[in-house]
mmCIF file of C-alpha atoms in Angstrom:
data_model
loop_
_atom_site.group_PDB
_atom_site.id
_atom_site.type_symbol
_atom_site.label_atom_id
_atom_site.label_comp_id
_atom_site.label_asym_id
_atom_site.label_seq_id
_atom_site.Cartn_x
_atom_site.Cartn_y
_atom_site.Cartn_z
ATOM 1 C CA MET I 1 66.072 64.544 159.951
ATOM 2 C CA GLY I 2 62.811 66.080 158.334
ATOM 3 C CA ASP I 3 64.843 69.148 157.521
ATOM 4 C CA SER I 4 66.859 68.019 155.112
ATOM 5 C CA GLN I 5 64.307 67.852 152.405
ATOM 6 C CA PRO I 6 62.564 71.255 152.602
ATOM 7 C CA LYS I 7 66.091 72.973 152.799
ATOM 8 C CA ARG I 8 67.191 71.171 149.803
ATOM 9 C CA ILE I 9 63.854 72.209 147.834
ATOM 10 C CA GLU I 10 64.637 75.899 149.037
ATOM 11 C CA GLU I 11 68.249 75.806 147.977
ATOM 12 C CA ARG I 12 67.269 74.359 144.603
ATOM 13 C CA LEU I 13 64.573 77.270 144.029
ATOM 14 C CA ALA I 14 66.990 79.871 145.184
ATOM 15 C CA ARG I 15 69.415 78.258 142.779
ATOM 16 C CA GLU I 16 67.044 78.556 139.804
ATOM 17 C CA LEU I 17 65.808 82.074 140.989
ATOM 18 C CA GLY I 18 69.460 83.004 140.772
ATOM 19 C CA LEU I 19 70.063 81.597 137.295
ATOM 20 C CA ALA I 20 66.872 83.364 136.003
ATOM 21 C CA LEU I 21 67.772 86.726 137.435
ATOM 22 C CA ILE I 22 71.286 86.649 135.978
ATOM 23 C CA LEU I 23 70.020 85.644 132.359
ATOM 24 C CA LEU I 24 67.618 88.479 132.496
ATOM 25 C CA ALA I 25 70.579 90.542 133.473
ATOM 26 C CA LEU I 26 72.327 89.323 130.370
ATOM 27 C CA ALA I 27 69.207 89.663 128.394
ATOM 28 C CA LEU I 28 69.335 93.405 129.297
ATOM 29 C CA VAL I 29 73.015 93.481 128.305
ATOM 30 C CA GLN I 30 72.274 91.711 125.044
ATOM 31 C CA VAL I 31 69.488 94.195 123.915
ATOM 32 C CA THR I 32 71.134 97.187 125.017
ATOM 33 C CA LEU I 33 75.203 96.959 125.132
ATOM 34 C CA LEU I 34 75.685 94.233 122.351
ATOM 35 C CA THR I 35 73.133 95.797 119.688
ATOM 36 C CA GLY I 36 75.148 97.245 116.750
ATOM 37 C CA PRO I 37 74.141 100.394 114.605
ATOM 38 C CA ALA I 38 72.136 98.159 111.998
ATOM 39 C CA GLY I 39 69.878 96.548 114.788
ATOM 40 C CA PHE I 40 71.647 93.349 114.946
ATOM 41 C CA SER I 41 72.841 92.034 118.329
ATOM 42 C CA ILE I 42 75.092 89.322 119.531
ATOM 43 C CA PRO I 43 72.732 86.274 120.356
ATOM 44 C CA LEU I 44 74.597 85.762 123.662
ATOM 45 C CA LEU I 45 71.821 83.978 125.560
ATOM 46 C CA LEU I 46 71.228 81.421 122.703
ATOM 47 C CA VAL I 47 75.226 81.046 122.621
ATOM 48 C CA LEU I 48 75.126 80.317 126.343
ATOM 49 C CA ALA I 49 72.397 77.954 126.249
ATOM 50 C CA ILE I 50 73.760 75.943 123.635
ATOM 51 C CA ALA I 51 77.413 75.946 125.387
ATOM 52 C CA ARG I 52 75.530 74.593 128.444
ATOM 53 C CA ALA I 53 73.649 72.005 126.451
ATOM 54 C CA LEU I 54 77.076 70.652 124.847
ATOM 55 C CA VAL I 55 78.590 70.469 128.363
ATOM 56 C CA GLY I 56 78.237 66.790 129.318
ATOM 57 C CA ALA I 57 77.847 65.761 125.448
ATOM 58 C CA GLY I 58 79.691 62.625 124.772
ATOM 59 C CA THR I 59 80.530 61.701 128.346
ATOM 60 C CA ALA I 60 78.410 59.587 131.000
ATOM 61 C CA GLU I 61 75.984 62.495 131.496
ATOM 62 C CA PRO I 62 74.753 63.913 128.226
ATOM 63 C CA VAL I 63 71.304 64.077 129.320
ATOM 64 C CA ARG I 64 72.033 66.194 132.209
ATOM 65 C CA GLY I 65 73.742 68.817 130.204
ATOM 66 C CA LEU I 66 71.033 68.967 127.811
ATOM 67 C CA MET I 67 68.662 69.472 130.372
ATOM 68 C CA ARG I 68 70.538 72.314 132.027
ATOM 69 C CA GLY I 69 70.842 73.609 128.582
ATOM 70 C CA LEU I 70 66.953 73.814 127.954
ATOM 71 C CA TRP I 71 66.424 75.471 131.128
ATOM 72 C CA TRP I 72 69.200 78.007 130.431
ATOM 73 C CA ALA I 73 67.405 78.596 126.791
ATOM 74 C CA PHE I 74 63.867 78.770 128.490
ATOM 75 C CA TYR I 75 64.900 81.225 131.183
ATOM 76 C CA GLY I 76 66.668 83.458 128.495
ATOM 77 C CA GLY I 77 64.068 83.295 126.162
ATOM 78 C CA VAL I 78 61.081 84.474 128.366
ATOM 79 C CA ALA I 79 63.857 87.284 129.569
ATOM 80 C CA LEU I 80 64.091 88.135 125.773
ATOM 81 C CA ASP I 81 60.357 87.928 125.257
ATOM 82 C CA LEU I 82 59.891 90.342 128.399
ATOM 83 C CA LEU I 83 62.374 92.928 126.759
ATOM 84 C CA SER I 84 61.197 92.788 122.951
ATOM 85 C CA THR I 85 58.002 93.691 121.153
ATOM 86 C CA MET I 86 57.443 90.328 119.734
ATOM 87 C CA PRO I 87 54.729 87.863 120.770
ATOM 88 C CA LEU I 88 55.310 86.654 124.379
ATOM 89 C CA GLY I 89 57.071 82.917 123.954
ATOM 90 C CA SER I 90 58.401 83.583 120.609
ATOM 91 C CA HIS I 91 61.978 83.809 121.954
ATOM 92 C CA ALA I 92 61.783 80.973 124.453
ATOM 93 C CA LEU I 93 60.122 78.759 122.107
ATOM 94 C CA ALA I 94 62.903 79.534 119.490
ATOM 95 C CA HIS I 95 65.497 78.996 121.811
ATOM 96 C CA LEU I 96 64.275 75.843 123.278
ATOM 97 C CA LEU I 97 63.967 74.426 119.788
ATOM 98 C CA ALA I 98 67.073 75.376 118.759
ATOM 99 C CA VAL I 99 69.073 74.005 121.750
ATOM 100 C CA ALA I 100 67.167 70.637 121.793
ATOM 101 C CA VAL I 101 68.019 70.417 118.018
ATOM 102 C CA VAL I 102 71.723 70.849 118.776
ATOM 103 C CA GLY I 103 71.916 69.241 121.905
ATOM 104 C CA LEU I 104 70.541 66.092 120.905
ATOM 105 C CA ALA I 105 72.453 66.135 117.403
ATOM 106 C CA ALA I 106 75.945 66.704 119.333
ATOM 107 C CA ARG I 107 75.633 63.769 121.690
ATOM 108 C CA ARG I 108 77.793 61.974 119.573
ATOM 109 C CA PHE I 109 80.532 64.277 119.076
ATOM 110 C CA ALA I 110 83.582 65.459 121.213
ATOM 111 C CA VAL I 111 82.691 68.678 122.136
ATOM 112 C CA GLU I 112 86.289 69.611 123.092
ATOM 113 C CA ARG I 113 87.189 70.334 119.446
ATOM 114 C CA PRO I 114 86.754 73.786 118.503
ATOM 115 C CA LEU I 115 84.777 73.092 115.368
ATOM 116 C CA VAL I 116 81.886 71.144 117.152
ATOM 117 C CA PRO I 117 80.758 74.114 119.254
ATOM 118 C CA LEU I 118 81.198 76.643 116.339
ATOM 119 C CA LEU I 119 79.113 74.549 114.046
ATOM 120 C CA ALA I 120 76.310 73.736 117.001
ATOM 121 C CA VAL I 121 76.118 77.605 117.406
ATOM 122 C CA ALA I 122 75.981 78.266 113.736
ATOM 123 C CA PHE I 123 73.345 75.628 113.147
ATOM 124 C CA GLY I 124 71.517 76.440 116.302
ATOM 125 C CA THR I 125 71.397 80.282 115.184
ATOM 126 C CA VAL I 126 69.998 79.326 111.979
ATOM 127 C CA ILE I 127 67.099 77.205 113.668
ATOM 128 C CA TYR I 128 66.464 80.096 116.233
ATOM 129 C CA GLU I 129 66.079 82.775 113.168
ATOM 130 C CA ALA I 130 63.888 80.605 111.101
ATOM 131 C CA THR I 131 61.835 79.921 114.142
ATOM 132 C CA LEU I 132 61.413 83.633 114.988
ATOM 133 C CA ALA I 133 60.609 84.113 111.317
ATOM 134 C CA LEU I 134 57.941 81.440 111.128
ATOM 135 C CA ILE I 135 56.241 82.825 114.343
ATOM 136 C CA VAL I 136 56.406 86.488 113.344
ATOM 137 C CA LEU I 137 56.531 86.631 109.537
ATOM 138 C CA PRO I 138 55.007 83.544 108.256
ATOM 139 C CA ALA I 139 54.386 84.775 104.974
ATOM 140 C CA ILE I 140 58.213 85.402 103.980
ATOM 141 C CA GLY I 141 58.102 84.765 100.015
ATOM 142 C CA ASP I 142 61.788 85.253 99.562
ATOM 143 C CA TRP I 143 63.832 83.188 101.956
ATOM 144 C CA GLN I 144 66.865 83.591 100.298
ATOM 145 C CA THR I 145 66.711 87.274 100.848
ATOM 146 C CA TYR I 146 65.879 86.978 104.370
ATOM 147 C CA ALA I 147 68.670 84.556 104.881
ATOM 148 C CA LEU I 148 71.197 86.830 103.501
ATOM 149 C CA ILE I 149 70.090 89.891 105.365
ATOM 150 C CA VAL I 150 69.038 88.384 108.860
ATOM 151 C CA VAL I 151 70.330 85.035 109.225
ATOM 152 C CA LEU I 152 73.987 85.447 107.905
ATOM 153 C CA PRO I 153 74.656 88.429 110.036
ATOM 154 C CA SER I 154 73.093 86.636 113.083
ATOM 155 C CA VAL I 155 75.322 83.575 112.642
ATOM 156 C CA LEU I 156 78.376 85.386 112.186
ATOM 157 C CA LEU I 157 77.730 87.448 115.359
ATOM 158 C CA ALA I 158 76.962 84.482 117.163
ATOM 159 C CA LEU I 159 80.115 82.872 116.290
ATOM 160 C CA ILE I 160 81.954 85.622 117.809
ATOM 161 C CA PRO I 161 81.737 84.557 121.798
ATOM 162 C CA THR I 162 81.428 80.986 121.006
ATOM 163 C CA LEU I 163 84.602 79.519 121.941
ATOM 164 C CA PRO I 164 85.243 81.935 125.145
ATOM 165 C CA VAL I 165 81.823 81.036 126.223
ATOM 166 C CA VAL I 166 82.117 77.269 125.828
ATOM 167 C CA ALA I 167 85.415 77.292 127.717
ATOM 168 C CA MET I 168 83.736 79.636 130.500
ATOM 169 C CA ILE I 169 80.665 77.079 130.590
ATOM 170 C CA HIS I 170 82.896 74.041 130.906
ATOM 171 C CA ARG I 171 84.947 75.658 133.802
ATOM 172 C CA LEU I 172 81.754 76.666 135.653
ATOM 173 C CA ALA I 173 80.401 72.696 134.994
ATOM 174 C CA ARG I 174 83.609 71.170 136.545
ATOM 175 C CA ALA I 175 83.127 73.698 139.607
ATOM 176 C CA GLY I 176 79.786 72.330 140.228
ATOM 177 C CA GLY I 177 77.741 74.815 138.151
#
């Protein structure tokens, strides 16, 4: 009778460690294989975290999906921080802010419609890029140029995997993930 609680904690820790390692591997893929010649990469970890936060939105358990999405954002952000030259915590903070805002805003919508995840990822990517810019380049004078040169390509690249990733996350969540 006393063995059930420690086993449960160990299983939960193992599951979280496994998730963190999977997201670290995906961060390696993002920064190496998904980077184009201009230096832009598909923000796969951000799309995954937003998709996870959207799962459960509009259902009886919207908070659970949002909380899991925030954990994914944190793990993915830390993984990107470990692989980048930016200040430690910048990607994690940007991921958390983007997923929190998008996840809270999406609670009112039916996520099954394709337009909702696309808009959520586009809006989340704008928040992510703006947060990184404020952390790393606080004295940007020309935000319009920054938006055209950095934010717009990042949003367009983020939209590419959005619908397949959202469908995959929905299937995983239904299977118990």
